[in-house]
Every structure is written in structure tokens, then in C-alpha cells.
Amino acid sequence: MRRKLALLLSLVLLLSVFTACGKKEPAVVEDDGPEVVDDEPVEDGPEKPTEPMGELIIGNTTELSGDWPPYWQNNASDKAIWDFISGQGTVDMTFEGEYLVNDTTVDNFESEENEDGSKTYTWTIKDGLVYDDGSPITAKDYVASVLLWSSPVLSEMSGKPSYGLRYVGYKAFTNGESEVFPGVRLLDDNTFSLTVDPEYVPYFYELANVAVGPTKWTFYVGEEVDIADDGEGAYFTGGFNKENWKDYEAKLNEARRAIPRPSSGPYVLESYDNASKTAVLKVNPNYPGDYTGQKPLIETVIYRKVTQETALDELSTGGVDLLAQMASGDEINAGLDLVEKGGFAFTEYPRAGYGKLMFQCDFGPTQFLEVRQAIAHLLDRNDFAKAFTGGFGTVVNGPYGE
């Protein structure tokens, strides 16, 4: 029977990335005999390039759809492309998972606790920030991200308008009850503020709540729409609202898949072939770098579909250079076998999430508590986790990964 199950088991899956690299020969250690000194000069490894060069082919078993903004769908591969072309946000993250202010983008920021329990962050961005085409990035572009991706127009188009979920006035704005968003203020060309609703204060990862990046809103809704603030909150001009959403539907749908498209991130989406599910990205020459100022050093990135059955064969024969998110035990073990042969490396990391069994509780046998309890009692969670993940997973007792 087809039946979705959940809440009994939560799994943290370990994902692995297998990358082709230079083959390393094992060192040979002799226990006996005289010490032999090798006078041959040791060759240094390759120097780190100072300019972008070369090409990297990434394979993923999740095929691209070509619907790039992550507000209508939740495709991991499309999101990867979106991340390649998005950047210059107010907040960045270290490799250790720590949120911090992006000093490459932000000139100054201040936070203030308000009497009603809300908290306001005021951001001033640096002069000279631009998109890949050289057009300027201003405070309006950051405000536009919150307004556009929280707009009731998205709801009418079956999108997910949740960008400003944690800001004061979100519900009235996203429902179309108000065209003004009081939790988002446009203060001048370089300065804007975000006020977090008391419901979300305090929060350990508070910076994540005020992490916003720029959006070139005219690309999505046209030049006739602007952003203004009369002192009560930011809003769109030009009639971009719930009542007129049909007037913007075609433009938004075209922009979702359009190439070329504005890039604020390290790469520019140069092309996409729907037949082969392959995207080609080139370095964005106007990208200022991440929070450390680091810029990309790989000139071309090709992101393409591979099948689960042949992915590792393609890696071993040079069809791809990197396989991302290899999640099953069979895939990981096959990859480790490839590493053992030499010429390849892998990175193992915990998935930021969990798997689960979910009960359908409104019909069928599982609508009864006793049936659900019986299944839970009979299921050996540890054995199930081992069988499901091939040994590359652990049982957790709540909706959290590692």
C-alpha cells in the first residue's frame, strides 16, 4: 500500500562529495637497512592562481528545471545556480557555520531594541556596489528583495512570499491588506532598516533574520515600478499590488527563466540547455568578493545532470569533475572504492536536515493512535537507520540534523 509515514524516525544522513584530484602515491617505510637520503629537489605544488582560470564540471542527480528564483519551487540544483549568481548580502556565513556581517558589502550597521519588543537593524551599504552589467546596487535593491518576495502577487501566482516573514507588518502586507511594509524602511540611497517582529526576538541566530541581498526589481516587474517610503514604511509605486497582479504575471514568469539575467554573485549564468539539463556559468568580473574579499578563481563552472546509475562512472572517466550530495549508502561506498583506487578525494559532511517516516493520520488504519503506537513499538529505529543509510546515518529524537 502506498502510505506516507512520519514522526517515528529522524535520520541525519551523511552526504559525500567525490572530486577528481591528483593521484598520491603512498609513502614506503623500510624498517631495516641504512638510511637513504634523497638529494632530488622536492617539487612544489601548483601555485594558487591570481586570476580566474580553468573549468569545473559539477554533476548532480537532481536535474535542473530552469526556474531560477527559489520562490516557486524547491529544486536543490536550481537553488545551487541561484546561489552562484546571488551575493553581496548584508550577512554571510563562515565555513564553520557562524553568521557574521558582510564587511565587503556593509559600511555600517546599528541595532536598537524597541519598547514593543521588536528590534530594528539599520544597514548602510558601501558605495560602488554593482551588478554584473555595471548597473548600481543601492539601498532600494535590498528593500526590493523584501517587498517583491513577500508580495501578495507571488501568492496569486502560486509562489512562496515568505522573504519578510519575520518583519513587523508582514502579515498585512503579504495578504494584500496594506501596500506599505512598516518593518522595512528606505532611509536614503545607501541606508535601509529592517524591524524584526517581537515574536522572533530574541533569537540565537538573530543575524540570519536580517540577512538580505539585492534584487534588481525592474528586471521582474518593469521600469514603471519604483520603491518609495513616506515615513511609515517602504512600498512599490506604479500599481504593483494584489489587485493588479495579472498585469505583471507574464513579465514575472518570463523573468523567472530569462537569460541573461542580473547577477550580484560570484558567477553569471551564461547559458542553459534544457535538453541536456546543463547550465554554464562564467565569473562575474564586478563581484567584490565574499566577507573576506575572496573572489572566484575558477573561470567556468558547468553544472549538469547525471544519472544515479552512471554518476561514478562519469567521474572516473572524466565526464564530470565533482559529484555533489551523494546521499545513499551504495553511492558513498562506491565512491570510497573509487578513492581507494587512487586519483580521487572525498569530503564527508553531515546533512543539514533529517529524514523521517510520516503517518497519514486522517484516514486508513493509521488514523488510529493504537495502530501508530504499534508500528512505533515494532520498529527497531537503529536497524532501520542502518538499513536505510547503509551505515552512514544516526538516529535523532527531534526535527534537527547535526
Tab-separated table of C-alpha atoms in Angstrom:
chain	number	residue	atom	x	y	z
A	1	MET	CA	0.000	0.000	0.000
A	2	ARG	CA	1.170	3.493	-0.740
A	3	ARG	CA	1.236	5.280	2.557
A	4	LYS	CA	3.338	8.119	3.850
A	5	LEU	CA	4.728	7.613	7.344
A	6	ALA	CA	6.496	10.064	9.724
A	7	LEU	CA	7.399	11.176	13.252
A	8	LEU	CA	8.767	7.792	14.270
A	9	LEU	CA	12.269	8.145	12.905
A	10	SER	CA	14.560	11.093	12.273
A	11	LEU	CA	17.805	10.483	10.413
A	12	VAL	CA	20.896	12.583	9.917
A	13	LEU	CA	22.319	11.443	6.590
A	14	LEU	CA	25.988	11.905	5.857
A	15	LEU	CA	26.486	13.217	2.339
A	16	SER	CA	29.725	12.881	0.445
A	17	VAL	CA	31.291	14.869	-2.363
A	18	PHE	CA	33.729	12.997	-4.565
A	19	THR	CA	36.190	15.092	-6.521
A	20	ALA	CA	38.854	14.171	-9.016
A	21	CYS	CA	42.322	15.245	-7.937
A	22	GLY	CA	45.981	14.432	-8.447
A	23	LYS	CA	46.930	10.883	-7.579
A	24	LYS	CA	49.041	10.484	-4.436
A	25	GLU	CA	51.416	7.558	-4.111
A	26	PRO	CA	51.701	6.048	-0.613
A	27	ALA	CA	54.963	6.557	1.240
A	28	VAL	CA	57.110	3.419	1.667
A	29	VAL	CA	58.780	2.924	5.062
A	30	GLU	CA	61.679	0.466	5.413
A	31	ASP	CA	62.265	-0.929	8.899
A	32	ASP	CA	65.818	-2.179	8.303
A	33	GLY	CA	68.864	-1.055	6.414
A	34	PRO	CA	70.824	2.177	6.264
A	35	GLU	CA	69.103	5.497	5.982
A	36	VAL	CA	68.985	6.724	2.406
A	37	VAL	CA	68.969	10.457	1.801
A	38	ASP	CA	67.308	11.568	-1.406
A	39	ASP	CA	69.076	14.626	-2.802
A	40	GLU	CA	66.477	15.093	-5.506
A	41	PRO	CA	64.790	18.512	-5.146
A	42	VAL	CA	61.192	18.337	-3.988
A	43	GLU	CA	58.795	19.885	-6.430
A	44	ASP	CA	56.444	22.478	-5.026
A	45	GLY	CA	52.740	22.033	-5.607
A	46	PRO	CA	50.907	24.163	-8.126
A	47	GLU	CA	50.748	27.840	-7.257
A	48	LYS	CA	47.413	29.342	-6.368
A	49	PRO	CA	46.163	31.309	-9.380
A	50	THR	CA	45.716	35.051	-9.041
A	51	GLU	CA	43.161	35.302	-11.856
A	52	PRO	CA	40.192	33.051	-12.715
A	53	MET	CA	41.190	30.118	-14.898
A	54	GLY	CA	40.105	26.645	-15.905
A	55	GLU	CA	36.813	24.816	-15.834
A	56	LEU	CA	34.910	22.705	-13.318
A	57	ILE	CA	32.115	20.292	-14.296
A	58	ILE	CA	29.687	19.534	-11.465
A	59	GLY	CA	27.315	16.593	-11.729
A	60	ASN	CA	24.081	16.253	-9.776
A	61	THR	CA	21.406	13.573	-9.974
A	62	THR	CA	18.718	16.238	-9.411
A	63	GLU	CA	18.021	17.758	-12.804
A	64	LEU	CA	17.755	21.492	-13.381
A	65	SER	CA	14.348	22.915	-14.271
A	66	GLY	CA	15.459	26.376	-15.395
A	67	ASP	CA	13.124	28.091	-12.910
A	68	TRP	CA	15.841	30.002	-11.070
A	69	PRO	CA	14.296	32.069	-8.221
A	70	PRO	CA	13.585	29.768	-5.235
A	71	TYR	CA	10.157	31.276	-4.591
A	72	TRP	CA	8.054	28.992	-6.794
A	73	GLN	CA	9.815	25.661	-6.321
A	74	ASN	CA	12.331	23.889	-4.107
A	75	ASN	CA	14.714	22.228	-6.551
A	76	ALA	CA	18.176	21.804	-4.994
A	77	SER	CA	20.009	22.102	-8.325
A	78	ASP	CA	18.159	25.275	-9.354
A	79	LYS	CA	18.924	26.672	-5.886
A	80	ALA	CA	22.616	25.919	-6.443
A	81	ILE	CA	22.569	28.025	-9.617
A	82	TRP	CA	20.686	30.777	-7.751
A	83	ASP	CA	23.406	30.786	-5.094
A	84	PHE	CA	26.112	31.070	-7.776
A	85	ILE	CA	24.524	34.260	-9.131
A	86	SER	CA	23.428	35.805	-5.808
A	87	GLY	CA	25.682	37.694	-3.425
A	88	GLN	CA	26.594	40.995	-1.766
A	89	GLY	CA	24.189	40.338	1.095
A	90	THR	CA	24.253	42.043	4.469
A	91	VAL	CA	25.126	38.816	6.286
A	92	ASP	CA	27.465	35.994	5.325
A	93	MET	CA	28.372	32.643	6.845
A	94	THR	CA	31.773	31.165	7.668
A	95	PHE	CA	32.736	27.593	6.806
A	96	GLU	CA	32.148	26.787	10.476
A	97	GLY	CA	28.516	27.903	10.172
A	98	GLU	CA	28.833	31.222	12.016
A	99	TYR	CA	26.744	34.160	10.809
A	100	LEU	CA	28.565	37.480	10.550
A	101	VAL	CA	28.155	40.923	8.999
A	102	ASN	CA	29.494	41.022	5.439
A	103	ASP	CA	32.082	43.800	5.668
A	104	THR	CA	32.696	43.644	1.924
A	105	THR	CA	29.170	44.959	1.372
A	106	VAL	CA	28.236	46.736	4.603
A	107	ASP	CA	29.737	50.096	5.547
A	108	ASN	CA	27.927	50.367	8.876
A	109	PHE	CA	25.089	48.771	10.836
A	110	GLU	CA	23.299	49.533	14.086
A	111	SER	CA	20.720	47.625	16.115
A	112	GLU	CA	18.160	49.021	18.536
A	113	GLU	CA	15.674	47.305	20.828
A	114	ASN	CA	12.255	48.956	20.706
A	115	GLU	CA	9.737	49.411	23.521
A	116	ASP	CA	7.257	46.982	21.948
A	117	GLY	CA	9.852	44.191	21.983
A	118	SER	CA	10.768	44.448	18.308
A	119	LYS	CA	14.341	45.071	17.186
A	120	THR	CA	15.497	47.337	14.366
A	121	TYR	CA	18.650	46.826	12.315
A	122	THR	CA	19.811	49.789	10.259
A	123	TRP	CA	22.167	48.976	7.393
A	124	THR	CA	24.372	51.307	5.371
A	125	ILE	CA	25.896	49.694	2.302
A	126	LYS	CA	29.126	50.748	0.645
A	127	ASP	CA	29.343	52.982	-2.399
A	128	GLY	CA	30.276	51.406	-5.712
A	129	LEU	CA	28.425	48.092	-5.443
A	130	VAL	CA	27.215	46.951	-8.871
A	131	TYR	CA	25.581	44.071	-10.727
A	132	ASP	CA	27.486	42.133	-13.368
A	133	ASP	CA	26.430	44.612	-16.073
A	134	GLY	CA	27.799	47.558	-14.092
A	135	SER	CA	24.411	48.959	-13.042
A	136	PRO	CA	24.461	50.300	-9.461
A	137	ILE	CA	23.238	48.456	-6.384
A	138	THR	CA	21.600	50.812	-3.879
A	139	ALA	CA	19.522	50.505	-0.717
A	140	LYS	CA	16.432	50.219	-2.930
A	141	ASP	CA	17.684	46.899	-4.262
A	142	TYR	CA	17.818	45.423	-0.751
A	143	VAL	CA	14.397	46.794	0.140
A	144	ALA	CA	13.138	45.398	-3.178
A	145	SER	CA	14.088	41.865	-2.127
A	146	VAL	CA	11.810	42.050	0.898
A	147	LEU	CA	8.939	43.758	-0.920
A	148	LEU	CA	8.995	41.640	-4.074
A	149	TRP	CA	9.493	38.243	-2.479
A	150	SER	CA	6.885	38.992	0.229
A	151	SER	CA	4.350	40.394	-2.216
A	152	PRO	CA	0.780	39.066	-2.460
A	153	VAL	CA	1.402	38.987	-6.216
A	154	LEU	CA	3.520	35.882	-5.592
A	155	SER	CA	0.660	34.245	-3.722
A	156	GLU	CA	-1.656	34.875	-6.660
A	157	MET	CA	0.952	33.196	-8.886
A	158	SER	CA	1.284	30.159	-6.575
A	159	GLY	CA	4.620	31.365	-5.232
A	160	LYS	CA	6.014	31.469	-1.683
A	161	PRO	CA	6.083	35.105	-0.481
A	162	SER	CA	7.954	34.416	2.771
A	163	TYR	CA	11.076	36.608	2.455
A	164	GLY	CA	9.914	39.174	5.038
A	165	LEU	CA	8.137	36.692	7.295
A	166	ARG	CA	9.842	37.907	10.482
A	167	TYR	CA	9.411	41.649	9.971
A	168	VAL	CA	6.816	43.931	11.528
A	169	GLY	CA	3.752	44.263	9.291
A	170	TYR	CA	4.444	41.173	7.189
A	171	LYS	CA	1.006	39.574	7.511
A	172	ALA	CA	-0.927	42.655	6.415
A	173	PHE	CA	1.493	43.258	3.543
A	174	THR	CA	1.608	39.710	2.183
A	175	ASN	CA	-2.180	39.349	2.485
A	176	GLY	CA	-2.675	42.495	0.428
A	177	GLU	CA	-4.353	44.381	3.274
A	178	SER	CA	-1.658	47.078	3.129
A	179	GLU	CA	0.672	48.156	0.341
A	180	VAL	CA	3.079	49.623	2.918
A	181	PHE	CA	5.527	47.359	4.774
A	182	PRO	CA	6.298	49.154	8.078
A	183	GLY	CA	9.061	46.720	9.066
A	184	VAL	CA	11.124	47.736	6.027
A	185	ARG	CA	12.308	51.328	5.694
A	186	LEU	CA	14.127	53.039	2.820
A	187	LEU	CA	16.115	55.819	4.513
A	188	ASP	CA	18.439	57.095	1.765
A	189	ASP	CA	20.348	55.848	-1.283
A	190	ASN	CA	22.665	53.713	0.847
A	191	THR	CA	20.668	53.146	4.038
A	192	PHE	CA	17.674	50.988	4.933
A	193	SER	CA	16.328	49.337	8.066
A	194	LEU	CA	14.604	46.089	8.997
A	195	THR	CA	12.488	45.708	12.131
A	196	VAL	CA	12.109	42.162	13.445
A	197	ASP	CA	8.703	41.369	14.951
A	198	PRO	CA	8.688	40.780	18.754
A	199	GLU	CA	7.547	37.214	18.070
A	200	TYR	CA	11.041	36.445	16.734
A	201	VAL	CA	13.067	38.320	19.374
A	202	PRO	CA	15.335	37.187	20.937
A	203	TYR	CA	16.789	34.549	18.638
A	204	PHE	CA	20.202	32.878	18.836
A	205	TYR	CA	20.780	33.205	15.077
A	206	GLU	CA	19.437	36.740	15.033
A	207	LEU	CA	21.672	37.923	12.190
A	208	ALA	CA	20.060	35.328	9.931
A	209	ASN	CA	16.745	37.170	10.377
A	210	VAL	CA	18.184	40.341	8.851
A	211	ALA	CA	20.215	38.730	6.069
A	212	VAL	CA	19.083	40.338	2.815
A	213	GLY	CA	20.643	40.632	-0.619
A	214	PRO	CA	19.928	42.895	-3.584
A	215	THR	CA	17.255	42.285	-6.235
A	216	LYS	CA	17.062	44.239	-9.488
A	217	TRP	CA	13.299	44.600	-9.233
A	218	THR	CA	12.860	46.268	-12.628
A	219	PHE	CA	14.034	43.037	-14.257
A	220	TYR	CA	10.983	41.313	-12.786
A	221	VAL	CA	8.277	43.994	-12.853
A	222	GLY	CA	9.417	46.671	-15.309
A	223	GLU	CA	10.819	50.191	-15.227
A	224	GLU	CA	7.460	51.801	-14.403
A	225	VAL	CA	7.549	50.351	-10.873
A	226	ASP	CA	9.627	52.171	-8.254
A	227	ILE	CA	10.166	51.958	-4.493
A	228	ALA	CA	9.242	54.755	-2.097
A	229	ASP	CA	8.964	55.450	1.628
A	230	ASP	CA	6.915	58.321	3.064
A	231	GLY	CA	7.963	57.665	6.649
A	232	GLU	CA	5.637	54.780	7.514
A	233	GLY	CA	7.365	52.003	5.602
A	234	ALA	CA	8.530	51.034	2.116
A	235	TYR	CA	6.161	50.278	-0.748
A	236	PHE	CA	6.023	49.753	-4.511
A	237	THR	CA	4.710	52.517	-6.738
A	238	GLY	CA	3.165	52.046	-10.178
A	239	GLY	CA	0.270	49.812	-9.174
A	240	PHE	CA	2.232	46.663	-8.355
A	241	ASN	CA	-0.243	45.143	-5.901
A	242	LYS	CA	-2.678	42.294	-5.346
A	243	GLU	CA	-5.479	43.862	-7.379
A	244	ASN	CA	-3.287	44.330	-10.459
A	245	TRP	CA	-1.300	41.107	-10.267
A	246	LYS	CA	-2.477	39.900	-13.681
A	247	ASP	CA	-0.738	42.908	-15.262
A	248	TYR	CA	2.620	41.595	-14.041
A	249	GLU	CA	2.133	37.844	-14.360
A	250	ALA	CA	3.650	37.500	-17.838
A	251	LYS	CA	6.647	39.697	-17.004
A	252	LEU	CA	7.405	37.796	-13.807
A	253	ASN	CA	7.066	34.394	-15.469
A	254	GLU	CA	9.390	35.465	-18.269
A	255	ALA	CA	11.964	36.788	-15.787
A	256	ARG	CA	11.969	33.554	-13.790
A	257	ARG	CA	13.695	31.710	-16.636
A	258	ALA	CA	15.311	34.538	-18.608
A	259	ILE	CA	18.971	34.504	-19.659
A	260	PRO	CA	20.854	36.800	-19.463
A	261	ARG	CA	19.750	37.870	-16.001
A	262	PRO	CA	21.225	40.219	-13.370
A	263	SER	CA	23.906	38.744	-11.135
A	264	SER	CA	25.119	40.076	-7.802
A	265	GLY	CA	27.040	36.908	-7.007
A	266	PRO	CA	30.386	35.387	-7.982
A	267	TYR	CA	29.131	33.990	-11.299
A	268	VAL	CA	26.944	34.976	-14.226
A	269	LEU	CA	24.544	32.476	-15.790
A	270	GLU	CA	25.711	32.419	-19.397
A	271	SER	CA	23.503	29.687	-20.850
A	272	TYR	CA	21.142	26.831	-20.089
A	273	ASP	CA	20.302	23.869	-22.309
A	274	ASN	CA	17.000	22.326	-21.292
A	275	ALA	CA	17.509	19.167	-23.351
A	276	SER	CA	20.723	18.175	-21.569
A	277	LYS	CA	19.825	19.953	-18.308
A	278	THR	CA	23.144	21.795	-18.397
A	279	ALA	CA	23.922	25.306	-17.144
A	280	VAL	CA	27.127	27.205	-17.926
A	281	LEU	CA	28.349	29.932	-15.586
A	282	LYS	CA	31.175	32.431	-16.034
A	283	VAL	CA	32.966	34.578	-13.462
A	284	ASN	CA	31.269	37.874	-12.616
A	285	PRO	CA	34.015	40.490	-13.142
A	286	ASN	CA	32.201	43.003	-10.919
A	287	TYR	CA	31.792	40.760	-7.882
A	288	PRO	CA	33.596	42.372	-4.905
A	289	GLY	CA	34.141	39.103	-3.047
A	290	ASP	CA	32.690	37.352	-0.017
A	291	TYR	CA	33.039	38.616	3.559
A	292	THR	CA	36.812	38.044	3.358
A	293	GLY	CA	37.112	39.630	-0.085
A	294	GLN	CA	37.701	36.222	-1.698
A	295	LYS	CA	36.737	36.106	-5.384
A	296	PRO	CA	36.225	33.011	-7.547
A	297	LEU	CA	39.330	31.522	-9.170
A	298	ILE	CA	37.589	29.018	-11.465
A	299	GLU	CA	36.667	30.792	-14.681
A	300	THR	CA	33.905	28.475	-15.923
A	301	VAL	CA	31.527	26.236	-13.996
A	302	ILE	CA	29.373	23.718	-15.864
A	303	TYR	CA	26.503	22.250	-13.850
A	304	ARG	CA	24.768	19.279	-15.409
A	305	LYS	CA	22.502	16.311	-14.834
A	306	VAL	CA	23.947	12.868	-14.209
A	307	THR	CA	22.076	9.650	-13.537
A	308	GLN	CA	22.439	7.764	-10.294
A	309	GLU	CA	23.421	4.626	-12.202
A	310	THR	CA	26.308	6.188	-14.152
A	311	ALA	CA	27.405	9.137	-11.976
A	312	LEU	CA	30.500	7.483	-10.542
A	313	ASP	CA	31.458	6.067	-13.940
A	314	GLU	CA	31.345	9.600	-15.333
A	315	LEU	CA	33.563	10.800	-12.501
A	316	SER	CA	36.079	8.014	-13.034
A	317	THR	CA	36.269	8.673	-16.791
A	318	GLY	CA	36.462	12.473	-16.523
A	319	GLY	CA	32.922	13.237	-17.673
A	320	VAL	CA	32.472	15.298	-14.519
A	321	ASP	CA	34.972	16.663	-12.015
A	322	LEU	CA	32.782	16.732	-8.927
A	323	LEU	CA	29.703	14.894	-7.695
A	324	ALA	CA	27.695	16.683	-5.027
A	325	GLN	CA	25.250	15.327	-2.445
A	326	MET	CA	25.869	11.606	-2.817
A	327	ALA	CA	23.493	10.501	-0.088
A	328	SER	CA	22.796	6.761	-0.222
A	329	GLY	CA	24.965	4.110	1.360
A	330	ASP	CA	25.517	2.420	-2.005
A	331	GLU	CA	26.704	5.679	-3.591
A	332	ILE	CA	29.026	6.521	-0.721
A	333	ASN	CA	30.553	3.038	-0.620
A	334	ALA	CA	31.073	3.030	-4.392
A	335	GLY	CA	32.709	6.433	-4.114
A	336	LEU	CA	35.014	5.276	-1.330
A	337	ASP	CA	36.039	2.317	-3.507
A	338	LEU	CA	36.975	4.814	-6.214
A	339	VAL	CA	39.013	6.854	-3.737
A	340	GLU	CA	40.835	3.719	-2.601
A	341	LYS	CA	41.970	3.056	-6.168
A	342	GLY	CA	43.692	6.447	-6.200
A	343	GLY	CA	43.332	9.710	-8.067
A	344	PHE	CA	40.203	10.862	-6.254
A	345	ALA	CA	39.303	12.513	-2.976
A	346	PHE	CA	36.097	12.849	-0.994
A	347	THR	CA	34.600	15.139	1.618
A	348	GLU	CA	32.184	13.765	4.183
A	349	TYR	CA	29.804	16.134	5.937
A	350	PRO	CA	26.531	15.887	7.875
A	351	ARG	CA	23.350	16.756	6.073
A	352	ALA	CA	21.696	19.889	7.467
A	353	GLY	CA	18.407	18.106	7.885
A	354	TYR	CA	16.803	14.780	8.600
A	355	GLY	CA	14.699	12.033	7.086
A	356	LYS	CA	11.564	10.654	8.666
A	357	LEU	CA	8.607	8.293	8.499
A	358	MET	CA	5.304	10.158	8.374
A	359	PHE	CA	1.860	8.873	9.311
A	360	GLN	CA	-1.245	9.885	7.370
A	361	CYS	CA	-3.489	10.498	10.371
A	362	ASP	CA	-6.819	11.458	8.796
A	363	PHE	CA	-7.797	8.195	7.071
A	364	GLY	CA	-6.938	4.499	6.854
A	365	PRO	CA	-5.554	2.329	9.674
A	366	THR	CA	-3.007	4.940	10.750
A	367	GLN	CA	-5.765	7.356	11.749
A	368	PHE	CA	-5.957	5.327	14.972
A	369	LEU	CA	-3.470	6.129	17.729
A	370	GLU	CA	-3.128	2.474	18.710
A	371	VAL	CA	-2.014	1.496	15.193
A	372	ARG	CA	0.631	4.211	15.157
A	373	GLN	CA	1.842	3.148	18.584
A	374	ALA	CA	2.022	-0.488	17.481
A	375	ILE	CA	4.152	0.392	14.446
A	376	ALA	CA	6.429	2.503	16.620
A	377	HIS	CA	6.769	-0.344	19.103
A	378	LEU	CA	7.632	-2.908	16.422
A	379	LEU	CA	10.133	-0.759	14.544
A	380	ASP	CA	13.789	-1.013	15.551
A	381	ARG	CA	14.893	2.550	14.799
A	382	ASN	CA	18.615	1.787	14.832
A	383	ASP	CA	18.296	-1.170	12.456
A	384	PHE	CA	16.050	0.869	10.170
A	385	ALA	CA	18.529	3.753	10.118
A	386	LYS	CA	21.392	1.401	9.309
A	387	ALA	CA	19.474	-0.309	6.509
A	388	PHE	CA	18.200	2.952	5.031
A	389	THR	CA	21.522	4.825	5.076
A	390	GLY	CA	23.945	1.961	4.640
A	391	GLY	CA	25.504	2.816	7.976
A	392	PHE	CA	26.036	6.485	7.109
A	393	GLY	CA	23.317	7.832	9.377
A	394	THR	CA	22.333	8.196	13.011
A	395	VAL	CA	19.030	8.310	14.853
A	396	VAL	CA	17.928	11.637	16.328
A	397	ASN	CA	14.984	12.388	18.580
A	398	GLY	CA	13.665	15.617	17.109
A	399	PRO	CA	13.414	17.642	13.897
A	400	TYR	CA	17.099	18.578	13.825
A	401	GLY	CA	20.184	17.438	11.983
A	402	GLU	CA	23.747	17.795	13.256
